Short mmCIF file of C-alpha atoms in Angstrom, two decimals:
data_model
loop_
_atom_site.label_atom_id
_atom_site.label_comp_id
_atom_site.label_asym_id
_atom_site.label_seq_id
_atom_site.Cartn_x
_atom_site.Cartn_y
_atom_site.Cartn_z
CA MET A 1 80.87 50.27 176.88
CA ARG A 2 81.93 53.78 175.88
CA GLU A 3 82.56 54.36 172.19
CA ILE A 4 86.04 55.20 171.43
CA THR A 5 86.70 58.09 168.99
CA GLN A 6 89.84 59.04 167.28
CA THR A 7 91.04 62.59 166.71
CA PRO A 8 91.87 63.01 162.96
CA GLU A 9 95.46 63.63 162.24
CA PRO A 10 96.52 67.02 160.87
CA ARG A 11 96.71 67.23 157.11
CA THR A 12 100.22 66.90 155.86
CA PRO A 13 101.68 69.52 153.47
CA ASN A 14 102.09 66.77 150.80
CA PHE A 15 98.31 65.91 150.95
CA ILE A 16 97.40 69.55 150.61
CA ILE A 17 99.63 69.84 147.64
CA LEU A 18 98.06 66.77 146.02
CA CYS A 19 94.57 68.19 146.44
CA LEU A 20 95.58 71.54 144.88
CA SER A 21 97.23 69.73 142.01
CA LEU A 22 94.05 67.63 141.39
CA SER A 23 91.90 70.68 141.49
CA LEU A 24 94.04 72.38 138.80
CA MET A 25 93.95 69.21 136.68
CA PHE A 26 90.18 68.65 137.06
CA PRO A 27 88.66 72.09 137.76
CA ILE A 28 84.97 72.43 138.66
CA PHE A 29 83.32 74.26 135.79
CA HIS A 30 80.24 76.28 136.50
CA CYS A 31 79.83 77.04 132.62
CA ALA A 32 79.07 74.68 129.75
CA LEU A 33 81.67 72.12 128.64
CA VAL A 34 81.50 73.48 125.11
CA LYS A 35 81.09 76.94 123.60
CA ALA A 36 77.45 77.89 123.14
CA PRO A 37 76.27 79.29 119.83
CA PRO A 38 76.27 83.01 119.52
CA LEU A 39 73.08 84.81 120.46
CA PRO A 40 70.69 85.79 117.66
CA ILE A 41 70.47 89.48 116.90
CA LEU A 42 66.99 90.82 116.73
CA PRO A 43 64.78 90.96 114.81
CA ILE A 44 64.67 87.42 113.48
CA PRO A 45 62.29 85.68 111.10
CA THR A 46 59.35 83.54 112.11
CA ALA A 47 59.13 79.86 110.96
CA SER A 48 56.76 80.84 108.09
CA GLN A 49 59.07 83.75 106.97
CA LEU A 50 62.04 81.34 107.04
CA GLN A 51 60.12 78.82 104.85
CA TRP A 52 59.06 81.63 102.56
CA GLN A 53 62.68 82.89 102.18
CA LEU A 54 64.09 79.40 101.50
CA SER A 55 61.78 78.95 98.55
CA SER A 56 63.62 81.76 96.72
CA MET A 57 61.22 82.03 93.76
CA ALA A 58 57.48 81.81 93.06
CA LEU A 59 55.26 81.98 90.03
CA PHE A 60 52.42 84.39 89.92
CA PHE A 61 49.20 83.41 87.78
CA HIS A 62 47.27 86.47 86.71
CA PHE A 63 44.07 84.92 85.31
CA GLY A 64 40.42 86.01 84.94
CA THR A 65 38.07 87.90 82.61
CA ASN A 66 40.90 90.22 81.65
CA THR A 67 42.51 87.27 79.95
CA PHE A 68 39.64 87.17 77.50
CA THR A 69 39.14 90.88 76.98
CA ASP A 70 42.75 91.96 76.31
CA SER A 71 42.62 94.06 79.46
CA GLU A 72 44.84 94.74 82.45
CA TRP A 73 42.52 96.58 84.84
CA GLY A 74 39.02 95.32 84.10
CA THR A 75 36.08 97.59 84.69
CA GLY A 76 33.99 95.18 86.75
CA ARG A 77 31.21 95.46 84.23
CA VAL A 78 32.28 92.72 81.79
CA ASP A 79 29.83 89.92 81.29
CA PRO A 80 31.24 86.92 83.28
CA SER A 81 30.18 84.66 80.38
CA VAL A 82 33.43 85.74 78.59
CA PHE A 83 35.36 83.58 80.90
CA ASN A 84 35.63 80.19 79.16
CA PRO A 85 39.06 78.51 79.31
CA THR A 86 38.10 75.39 77.33
CA ARG A 87 41.40 73.59 77.99
CA LEU A 88 42.16 74.74 81.45
CA ASN A 89 44.66 72.44 83.08
CA THR A 90 46.14 73.77 86.41
CA THR A 91 48.27 70.57 86.58
CA GLN A 92 50.24 71.95 83.65
CA TRP A 93 50.71 75.32 85.41
CA VAL A 94 52.08 73.60 88.52
CA GLN A 95 54.28 71.21 86.54
CA VAL A 96 55.70 74.13 84.55
CA ALA A 97 56.57 75.75 87.85
CA LYS A 98 58.12 72.71 89.37
CA ASP A 99 60.16 71.82 86.23
CA SER A 100 61.50 75.38 86.21
CA GLY A 101 62.65 75.30 89.83
CA PHE A 102 59.85 77.34 91.41
CA LYS A 103 58.54 75.99 94.76
CA ARG A 104 55.47 78.26 95.16
CA VAL A 105 52.62 79.48 93.00
CA ILE A 106 50.22 82.31 93.71
CA LEU A 107 46.81 82.83 91.93
CA THR A 108 44.80 86.00 91.51
CA ALA A 109 41.64 84.52 93.08
CA LYS A 110 40.05 87.96 92.58
CA HIS A 111 41.63 90.89 90.67
CA HIS A 112 40.52 94.53 90.73
CA ASP A 113 37.53 93.87 88.47
CA GLY A 114 35.92 91.77 91.22
CA PHE A 115 35.60 88.57 89.19
CA CYS A 116 36.09 85.52 91.37
CA LEU A 117 37.79 82.29 90.34
CA TRP A 118 35.89 80.34 92.94
CA PRO A 119 32.12 80.02 93.52
CA THR A 120 31.89 82.58 96.33
CA GLU A 121 28.61 82.94 98.27
CA TYR A 122 28.98 86.73 98.47
CA THR A 123 28.48 87.72 94.78
CA ASP A 124 27.32 86.14 91.53
CA TYR A 125 30.22 87.80 89.68
CA SER A 126 32.19 84.56 89.64
CA VAL A 127 32.79 81.29 87.77
CA LYS A 128 29.40 80.06 88.75
CA SER A 129 27.89 82.60 86.36
CA THR A 130 29.80 81.23 83.35
CA SER A 131 29.31 78.26 81.01
CA TRP A 132 32.77 76.98 81.94
CA ARG A 133 32.31 73.56 83.63
CA ASN A 134 28.63 74.19 83.28
CA GLY A 135 28.80 76.92 86.03
CA SER A 136 30.20 74.43 88.61
CA GLY A 137 33.90 75.06 88.03
CA ASP A 138 36.38 76.20 90.68
CA VAL A 139 39.82 77.35 89.43
CA VAL A 140 41.11 77.81 93.03
CA LYS A 141 40.11 74.25 93.94
CA GLU A 142 41.75 72.78 90.83
CA LEU A 143 44.97 74.66 91.40
CA ALA A 144 44.94 73.70 95.11
CA LEU A 145 44.66 70.01 94.28
CA ALA A 146 47.35 70.21 91.61
CA ALA A 147 49.74 72.06 93.88
CA LYS A 148 49.18 69.61 96.76
CA ALA A 149 49.77 66.62 94.48
CA ALA A 150 53.11 68.16 93.20
CA GLY A 151 54.32 69.29 96.67
CA VAL A 152 54.21 73.00 95.59
CA ASP A 153 53.19 75.69 98.04
CA LEU A 154 50.03 77.66 97.22
CA GLY A 155 49.30 81.33 97.68
CA LEU A 156 46.28 83.41 96.85
CA TYR A 157 45.74 87.06 95.94
CA LEU A 158 42.51 88.69 96.93
CA SER A 159 42.34 92.25 95.63
CA PRO A 160 41.11 94.74 98.21
CA TRP A 161 39.97 97.07 95.38
CA ASP A 162 36.80 95.77 93.78
CA ARG A 163 35.31 97.62 90.86
CA HIS A 164 32.22 95.46 90.65
CA GLU A 165 31.00 95.17 94.22
CA VAL A 166 28.30 97.81 94.97
CA CYS A 167 29.23 98.04 98.70
CA TYR A 168 32.82 99.14 97.85
CA GLY A 169 33.25 102.52 99.38
CA LYS A 170 30.98 101.72 102.44
CA THR A 171 33.61 101.09 104.99
CA LEU A 172 31.99 98.77 107.40
CA GLU A 173 29.95 96.79 104.81
CA TYR A 174 32.80 96.28 102.43
CA ASN A 175 35.33 95.18 105.11
CA GLU A 176 32.78 92.59 106.21
CA PHE A 177 32.36 91.55 102.60
CA TYR A 178 36.14 91.25 102.14
CA LEU A 179 36.64 89.18 105.28
CA GLY A 180 33.76 86.95 104.27
CA GLN A 181 35.54 86.11 100.98
CA MET A 182 38.87 85.73 102.75
CA THR A 183 37.42 83.27 105.14
CA GLU A 184 36.08 81.18 102.21
CA LEU A 185 39.48 81.05 100.56
CA LEU A 186 41.34 80.23 103.77
CA THR A 187 38.92 77.44 104.93
CA ARG A 188 37.96 75.64 101.71
CA TYR A 189 41.26 74.71 99.99
CA GLY A 190 43.62 73.32 102.51
CA GLU A 191 46.97 74.87 103.56
CA ILE A 192 47.62 78.30 102.14
CA LYS A 193 51.24 79.37 102.34
CA GLU A 194 50.91 82.99 101.30
CA VAL A 195 48.14 85.62 101.17
CA TRP A 196 48.89 88.41 98.75
CA LEU A 197 47.21 91.85 98.86
CA ASP A 198 48.13 95.41 97.97
CA GLY A 199 46.85 99.02 97.99
CA ALA A 200 46.48 99.33 94.25
CA LYS A 201 43.50 101.52 93.30
CA GLY A 202 42.87 103.84 90.29
CA GLU A 203 42.72 107.61 90.45
CA ARG A 204 39.26 109.17 91.25
CA GLU A 205 37.90 105.92 92.62
CA LYS A 206 35.81 105.68 95.70
CA ASP A 207 37.50 106.38 99.05
CA MET A 208 37.84 103.34 101.12
CA ASP A 209 39.33 102.55 104.51
CA TYR A 210 40.59 98.98 104.85
CA PHE A 211 40.69 97.34 108.30
CA PHE A 212 44.09 95.85 107.60
CA ASP A 213 44.85 94.81 111.18
CA SER A 214 41.64 92.88 111.34
CA TRP A 215 42.31 91.15 108.05
CA PHE A 216 45.94 90.25 109.16
CA SER A 217 44.64 88.85 112.42
CA LEU A 218 42.04 86.68 110.77
CA ILE A 219 44.50 85.41 108.21
CA HIS A 220 46.99 84.36 110.85
CA GLN A 221 44.26 82.70 112.82
CA LEU A 222 42.86 80.72 109.91
CA GLN A 223 46.24 79.98 108.29
CA PRO A 224 48.99 80.17 110.92
CA GLY A 225 51.66 79.05 108.53
CA ALA A 226 50.88 81.71 105.90
CA THR A 227 52.89 84.69 105.16
CA ILE A 228 51.07 87.93 104.38
CA PHE A 229 52.41 90.22 101.59
CA SER A 230 51.49 93.80 101.24
CA ASP A 231 53.31 97.13 100.41
CA ALA A 232 54.30 97.24 104.22
CA GLY A 233 54.10 93.64 105.48
CA PRO A 234 53.34 92.39 108.07
CA ASP A 235 55.40 89.30 106.91
CA THR A 236 56.87 90.27 103.56
CA ARG A 237 56.98 93.62 101.81
CA TRP A 238 56.87 94.96 98.18
CA ILE A 239 60.23 95.94 96.80
CA GLY A 240 58.80 99.12 95.42
CA ASP A 241 58.87 98.59 91.70
CA GLU A 242 57.44 96.07 89.18
CA ALA A 243 60.74 95.39 87.40
CA GLY A 244 61.89 92.69 89.93
CA VAL A 245 64.83 94.65 91.02
CA ALA A 246 65.94 95.21 94.59
CA GLY A 247 68.24 97.81 96.02
CA SER A 248 71.95 96.78 95.92
CA THR A 249 71.70 97.28 99.75
CA CYS A 250 68.67 95.34 100.93
CA TRP A 251 67.88 94.69 104.67
CA SER A 252 65.17 92.33 105.84
CA LEU A 253 64.95 94.68 108.75
CA PHE A 254 62.16 97.17 108.46
CA ASN A 255 59.96 99.55 110.56
CA ARG A 256 56.34 98.84 109.74
CA SER A 257 55.41 101.92 111.59
CA SER A 258 57.30 103.92 108.81
CA ALA A 259 55.33 102.29 106.09
CA LYS A 260 51.76 102.62 104.81
CA ILE A 261 49.98 100.17 102.46
CA GLY A 262 49.43 102.03 99.21
CA GLY A 263 51.78 104.95 100.24
CA THR A 264 55.19 103.52 101.13
CA ASP A 265 58.34 105.33 99.96
CA PRO A 266 59.84 103.11 97.30
CA GLU A 267 63.36 103.86 98.29
CA TYR A 268 62.63 102.74 101.90
CA SER A 269 61.05 99.58 100.50
CA GLN A 270 64.01 98.85 98.30
CA GLY A 271 66.69 99.18 100.93
CA GLY A 272 65.02 98.27 104.16
CA ASP A 273 66.30 99.68 107.35
CA PRO A 274 69.43 98.67 109.29
CA SER A 275 67.85 99.99 112.42
CA GLY A 276 64.47 98.40 111.77
CA LEU A 277 62.63 96.71 114.57
CA ASP A 278 60.63 94.26 112.38
CA TRP A 279 61.65 91.43 110.16
CA VAL A 280 59.88 92.06 106.83
CA PRO A 281 61.92 90.71 103.88
CA ALA A 282 61.21 91.93 100.41
CA GLU A 283 59.44 90.29 97.43
CA CYS A 284 60.35 91.38 93.82
CA ASP A 285 57.33 91.06 91.50
CA VAL A 286 57.82 91.24 87.71
CA SER A 287 55.94 89.78 84.68
CA ILE A 288 57.54 87.57 82.07
CA ARG A 289 55.53 89.55 79.51
CA PRO A 290 54.98 93.42 79.26
CA GLY A 291 51.49 92.97 80.84
CA TRP A 292 50.27 91.06 83.84
CA PHE A 293 47.51 89.30 82.02
CA TRP A 294 47.96 87.34 78.89
CA HIS A 295 47.80 89.18 75.62
CA ALA A 296 48.11 87.42 72.21
CA SER A 297 50.24 90.24 70.85
CA GLU A 298 52.88 90.16 73.60
CA VAL A 299 56.08 87.99 73.74
CA PRO A 300 57.91 86.89 76.84
CA LYS A 301 61.25 88.14 78.09
CA SER A 302 64.31 86.02 77.17
CA ALA A 303 65.92 83.60 79.62
CA ILE A 304 68.98 85.81 79.85
CA GLU A 305 66.80 88.74 80.88
CA LEU A 306 65.25 86.60 83.55
CA LEU A 307 68.68 85.66 84.74
CA ASP A 308 69.59 89.34 85.11
CA ILE A 309 66.40 89.84 87.20
CA TYR A 310 67.42 86.82 89.23
CA TYR A 311 70.74 88.32 90.19
CA LYS A 312 68.99 91.61 91.21
CA SER A 313 66.25 89.95 93.24
CA VAL A 314 67.15 86.44 94.70
CA GLY A 315 70.80 87.64 94.59
CA ARG A 316 69.85 90.68 96.78
CA ASN A 317 68.23 88.94 99.67
CA CYS A 318 64.67 88.87 98.12
CA LEU A 319 62.12 86.38 96.71
CA MET A 320 61.60 86.61 92.96
CA LEU A 321 57.91 86.56 92.12
CA LEU A 322 57.58 85.96 88.37
CA ASN A 323 54.22 86.42 86.84
CA VAL A 324 53.49 83.93 84.03
CA PRO A 325 49.87 84.44 82.93
CA PRO A 326 47.86 81.51 81.55
CA ASN A 327 46.36 82.12 78.10
CA SER A 328 42.74 82.19 77.09
CA SER A 329 42.69 78.40 76.55
CA GLY A 330 43.71 77.88 80.18
CA LEU A 331 47.31 76.87 79.59
CA ILE A 332 50.75 78.38 80.04
CA SER A 333 51.80 79.32 76.52
CA ALA A 334 54.42 77.16 74.79
CA GLU A 335 56.77 80.10 74.33
CA ASP A 336 56.66 81.03 78.00
CA VAL A 337 57.30 77.36 78.97
CA GLN A 338 60.31 77.37 76.64
CA VAL A 339 61.73 80.57 78.20
CA LEU A 340 61.27 79.15 81.73
CA GLN A 341 63.00 75.91 80.85
CA GLU A 342 65.98 77.85 79.35
CA PHE A 343 66.11 80.00 82.50
CA PHE A 344 66.27 76.78 84.59
CA GLU A 345 69.06 75.51 82.49
CA LEU A 346 71.02 78.74 82.68
CA ARG A 347 70.88 78.60 86.57
CA ARG A 348 71.82 75.01 86.73
CA SER A 349 74.75 75.50 84.30
CA ILE A 350 76.02 78.38 86.41
CA PHE A 351 75.29 77.30 90.04
CA SER A 352 75.43 73.51 90.03
CA TYR A 353 79.14 73.41 91.01
CA ASN A 354 80.82 75.59 93.54
CA LEU A 355 84.38 76.12 92.20
CA ALA A 356 85.66 76.83 95.73
CA ARG A 357 84.29 73.62 97.32
CA LYS A 358 87.73 71.86 97.46
CA ALA A 359 89.53 74.91 98.74
CA ILE A 360 91.77 74.81 101.86
CA LEU A 361 90.32 77.35 104.32
CA ASN A 362 92.26 79.47 106.82
CA PRO A 363 89.93 81.61 109.06
CA SER A 364 91.08 84.63 111.02
CA SER A 365 89.58 82.78 114.11
CA THR A 366 86.91 80.22 114.95
CA ARG A 367 84.44 80.33 117.79
CA GLY A 368 85.35 77.71 120.47
CA GLY A 369 88.72 77.09 118.81
CA ILE A 370 89.79 75.14 115.81
CA GLY A 371 88.46 71.87 116.98
CA ASP A 372 84.84 72.96 117.34
CA SER A 373 83.17 71.59 114.15
CA ARG A 374 79.86 73.41 114.84
CA PHE A 375 81.54 76.75 113.86
CA ASP A 376 84.28 75.38 111.61
CA PRO A 377 84.92 77.27 108.37
CA SER A 378 84.31 74.13 106.35
CA ASN A 379 80.70 74.63 107.10
CA VAL A 380 80.60 77.40 104.45
CA PHE A 381 80.69 74.60 101.75
CA LYS A 382 77.64 72.75 103.22
CA GLU A 383 74.25 73.39 101.70
CA GLY A 384 71.66 75.07 103.95
CA ILE A 385 71.65 77.88 106.41
CA TYR A 386 71.80 75.95 109.63
CA THR A 387 75.52 75.25 109.60
CA TYR A 388 77.92 78.21 109.58
CA TRP A 389 81.38 79.57 110.23
CA ALA A 390 81.47 81.78 113.41
CA PRO A 391 84.63 83.72 114.28
CA GLU A 392 85.76 84.05 117.85
CA GLU A 393 84.09 86.77 120.01
CA ASN A 394 85.46 90.28 120.36
CA GLN A 395 87.50 90.16 117.16
CA SER A 396 88.02 93.12 114.83
CA ASP A 397 89.32 91.09 111.82
CA TRP A 398 86.89 88.73 110.06
CA VAL A 399 88.67 87.05 107.24
CA LEU A 400 88.50 83.73 105.26
CA LEU A 401 91.49 82.86 103.19
CA LEU A 402 90.89 80.26 100.49
CA ASN A 403 93.55 78.33 98.67
CA LEU A 404 91.77 76.78 95.65
CA GLN A 405 94.77 74.39 95.10
CA GLU A 406 94.76 75.34 91.42
CA SER A 407 94.21 78.45 89.32
CA VAL A 408 90.37 78.90 88.74
CA SER A 409 88.53 81.39 86.60
CA PHE A 410 85.22 82.82 87.88
CA ASN A 411 83.02 85.97 87.78
CA VAL A 412 80.21 85.27 90.44
CA LEU A 413 80.37 85.41 94.15
CA GLN A 414 77.70 83.81 96.35
CA VAL A 415 77.47 84.59 100.07
CA GLN A 416 74.72 83.50 102.48
CA GLU A 417 74.08 84.28 106.21
CA PRO A 418 72.20 82.00 108.69
CA ILE A 419 69.27 84.33 108.78
CA HIS A 420 67.60 82.42 111.60
CA MET A 421 70.26 84.18 113.67
CA GLY A 422 69.49 87.59 112.28
CA GLN A 423 70.91 89.66 109.50
CA ARG A 424 74.30 90.91 110.39
CA ILE A 425 76.77 91.85 107.68
CA SER A 426 76.65 95.36 106.39
CA ARG A 427 79.82 95.56 104.24
CA PHE A 428 82.25 93.03 102.80
CA HIS A 429 84.74 92.55 99.92
CA LEU A 430 86.62 89.92 97.94
CA GLU A 431 90.32 90.01 97.03
CA ILE A 432 92.46 87.84 94.78
CA LEU A 433 96.20 87.29 94.90
CA ASN A 434 97.81 88.41 91.63
CA GLU A 435 100.77 86.65 89.94
CA ASP A 436 103.04 89.35 91.41
CA GLY A 437 102.06 88.33 94.95
CA LYS A 438 99.78 91.40 95.65
CA TRP A 439 96.19 91.29 96.81
CA ARG A 440 93.73 93.06 94.52
CA ASN A 441 90.11 93.93 95.28
CA VAL A 442 87.67 92.20 92.99
CA THR A 443 84.21 93.25 94.26
CA ASN A 444 82.54 94.94 97.10
CA GLY A 445 79.10 94.38 98.72
CA THR A 446 76.97 95.69 101.47
CA THR A 447 74.15 93.53 102.82
CA VAL A 448 74.05 89.74 102.52
CA GLY A 449 70.97 88.21 104.26
CA TYR A 450 69.66 84.96 102.91
CA GLN A 451 71.69 85.23 99.74
CA ARG A 452 73.94 87.69 97.94
CA LEU A 453 75.19 87.25 94.34
CA LEU A 454 77.65 89.60 93.00
CA GLN A 455 78.83 89.65 89.31
CA PHE A 456 82.22 91.07 88.08
CA PRO A 457 84.54 90.72 85.15
CA THR A 458 86.13 87.38 84.95
CA VAL A 459 89.21 86.83 87.12
CA GLU A 460 91.65 83.94 87.52
CA THR A 461 93.53 83.08 90.73
CA GLN A 462 94.34 80.33 93.17
CA HIS A 463 94.09 82.39 96.36
CA LEU A 464 91.10 84.37 97.59
CA LYS A 465 90.56 86.61 100.66
CA PHE A 466 86.92 87.13 101.73
CA VAL A 467 86.73 89.97 104.17
CA ILE A 468 83.89 91.14 106.26
CA ASP A 469 84.31 94.84 106.88
CA THR A 470 81.49 95.79 109.16
CA SER A 471 78.66 93.87 110.86
CA ARG A 472 75.83 94.43 113.40
CA ALA A 473 77.21 91.63 115.49
CA ASP A 474 79.85 88.95 115.16
CA PRO A 475 79.34 87.90 111.45
CA LEU A 476 78.20 84.33 110.54
CA ILE A 477 78.64 82.78 107.16
CA SER A 478 76.56 79.84 106.13
CA TYR A 479 77.71 79.49 102.48
CA LEU A 480 80.44 80.85 100.26
CA GLY A 481 80.73 80.04 96.56
CA ILE A 482 82.29 81.13 93.34
CA TYR A 483 81.02 80.38 89.90
CA MET A 484 81.50 81.04 86.21
CA ASP A 485 78.69 82.61 84.33
CA GLN A 486 79.37 82.14 80.55
CA PHE A 487 76.12 83.89 79.55
CA SER A 488 76.16 87.36 81.07
CA ILE A 489 78.62 90.05 80.11
CA VAL A 490 79.37 92.52 82.81
CA ASP A 491 80.41 95.96 81.82
CA SER A 492 83.50 96.57 83.97
CA ALA A 493 83.05 100.28 84.03
CA TYR A 494 79.50 100.03 85.17
CA HIS A 495 80.55 97.48 87.74
CA LYS A 496 82.95 99.94 89.25
CA ARG A 497 80.32 102.71 89.45
CA ALA A 498 77.38 100.58 90.55
CA PRO A 499 74.92 102.79 92.56
CA THR A 500 73.82 101.95 96.13
CA ASN A 501 70.23 101.46 94.93
CA PHE A 502 68.88 100.18 91.63
CA HIS A 503 65.60 101.45 90.03
CA SER A 504 63.74 99.94 87.28
CA ARG A 505 65.37 102.08 84.70
CA ASN A 506 68.74 100.45 85.51
CA ILE A 507 67.60 96.96 84.89
CA HIS A 508 69.48 96.44 81.73
CA GLY A 509 72.46 98.63 82.78
CA SER A 510 74.97 96.03 83.84
CA VAL A 511 74.31 93.07 81.63
CA LYS A 512 74.44 93.12 77.76
CA TYR A 513 72.57 90.45 75.98
CA PHE A 514 74.13 88.74 73.11
CA GLY A 515 72.56 86.43 70.53
CA GLU A 516 74.83 83.93 68.84
CA LEU A 517 77.10 83.15 71.68
CA TYR A 518 74.28 82.74 74.16
CA THR A 519 72.40 80.55 71.62
CA THR A 520 75.44 78.32 70.96
CA ILE A 521 76.38 77.84 74.73
CA LEU A 522 72.72 77.19 75.72
CA GLU A 523 72.18 74.60 72.86
CA GLN A 524 75.27 72.80 74.07
CA ARG A 525 74.07 72.73 77.58
CA LEU A 526 70.71 71.48 76.55
CA PHE A 527 72.32 68.82 74.27
CA ASN A 528 74.49 67.64 77.28
CA VAL A 529 71.41 67.44 79.47
CA ASN A 530 69.19 65.64 77.04
CA GLY A 531 71.91 63.55 75.34
#
């Protein structure tokens, strides 16, 4: 039997119209259903660099034979038997760091004099040649165990310059010696989060070529999670002074090819490079005392001085590395502990509450539209860098309006970028609405990076306008905060004429320290905390 087939009937106009209508109602998308995040702008940090930056502050422990000889740069000829810290307690060191808000500690495992705080197999000039712990002590080991128990990151400093080692000056032999010691430190003591070295060397000392690239490769091989600090990176860089002060413009972008360990231009280090091809954020080192090693005759800086340094280091996209040298008994001195606790209380008093957190936000635009919570402006009040406000693409105005819902007094602005997406902002400013209905500029800034803190004379308002003026790409804001600092007094005239870059001589320029008011307020804060 022959199969019967039917010829399909012609499509009616109504059917065609229905199909077209459905296609308009339910279009076939070839792109994602939601707006994708913006592309990172290169360079961007590695995972270890991100962790380093998020720690914000670290304590440096300069400790060794210099502690017992009232010296800074030892000669390398001191009898190692002088080293005898009879009450050494690295658990106290670490607890002081943790209680003061520091998340990382770094020890001078070997300073320029060549004396080693661990029983190295490459020289007898170490703790094994002392009577301390009957010659079987190991400061590095004790600190490593204390740090691990407290959940505090550990870093080690191994000085390239060695005034004791006889092979120093013989390029091949000394580089082998140095890498041998480095291997000991990176394979005996668990996870090391930072390796610190520099190009420091006295005048008229032996010429020496260091095989830095070989050192860096070995360090990353043995401790993949460690960041390497030097004058010129590769992972973090020196800020260029020992006052703890960064440039008011400070990029994490840097050209390592333009820097030389032991010979980097301080101004280039302070400011970084907006056209840099490498991500090398800056570390600001400073000592709590005039010297780097402990000296009985010296006294520590005040807590308010440390707060000033904090604004000019952590508040300028850097890590603050504060040296707190253990004394000759092997403990952090009581007066240093007191200052660190006061410094912690100052920061907690100022930054524990964001005065803008209940503000009503009105952005100039939002990526993906108002309904996309991933880029919503409310993200700027969430802790952490991984949530952020993103404006719509191809905009020329980048503005956040804030209605605080009541009049608020403040004198500090905090801004953060999601640096895992790259550093973007190059200029911004903050305005307030006066009682006469006119906007008035309060403060201006250049770079932001991980964190920017700006101080200015106290203002009062209900309405704010945060404006990003220029950016390397569409700007992203991960945090925005305003605070009242009752302890620092900002010179309004100085504030208006603030230079682009700060040098160590300017460290006390913008903040005046005052005694009775500071003491009264701090005592009240401590009473509230303890009571």
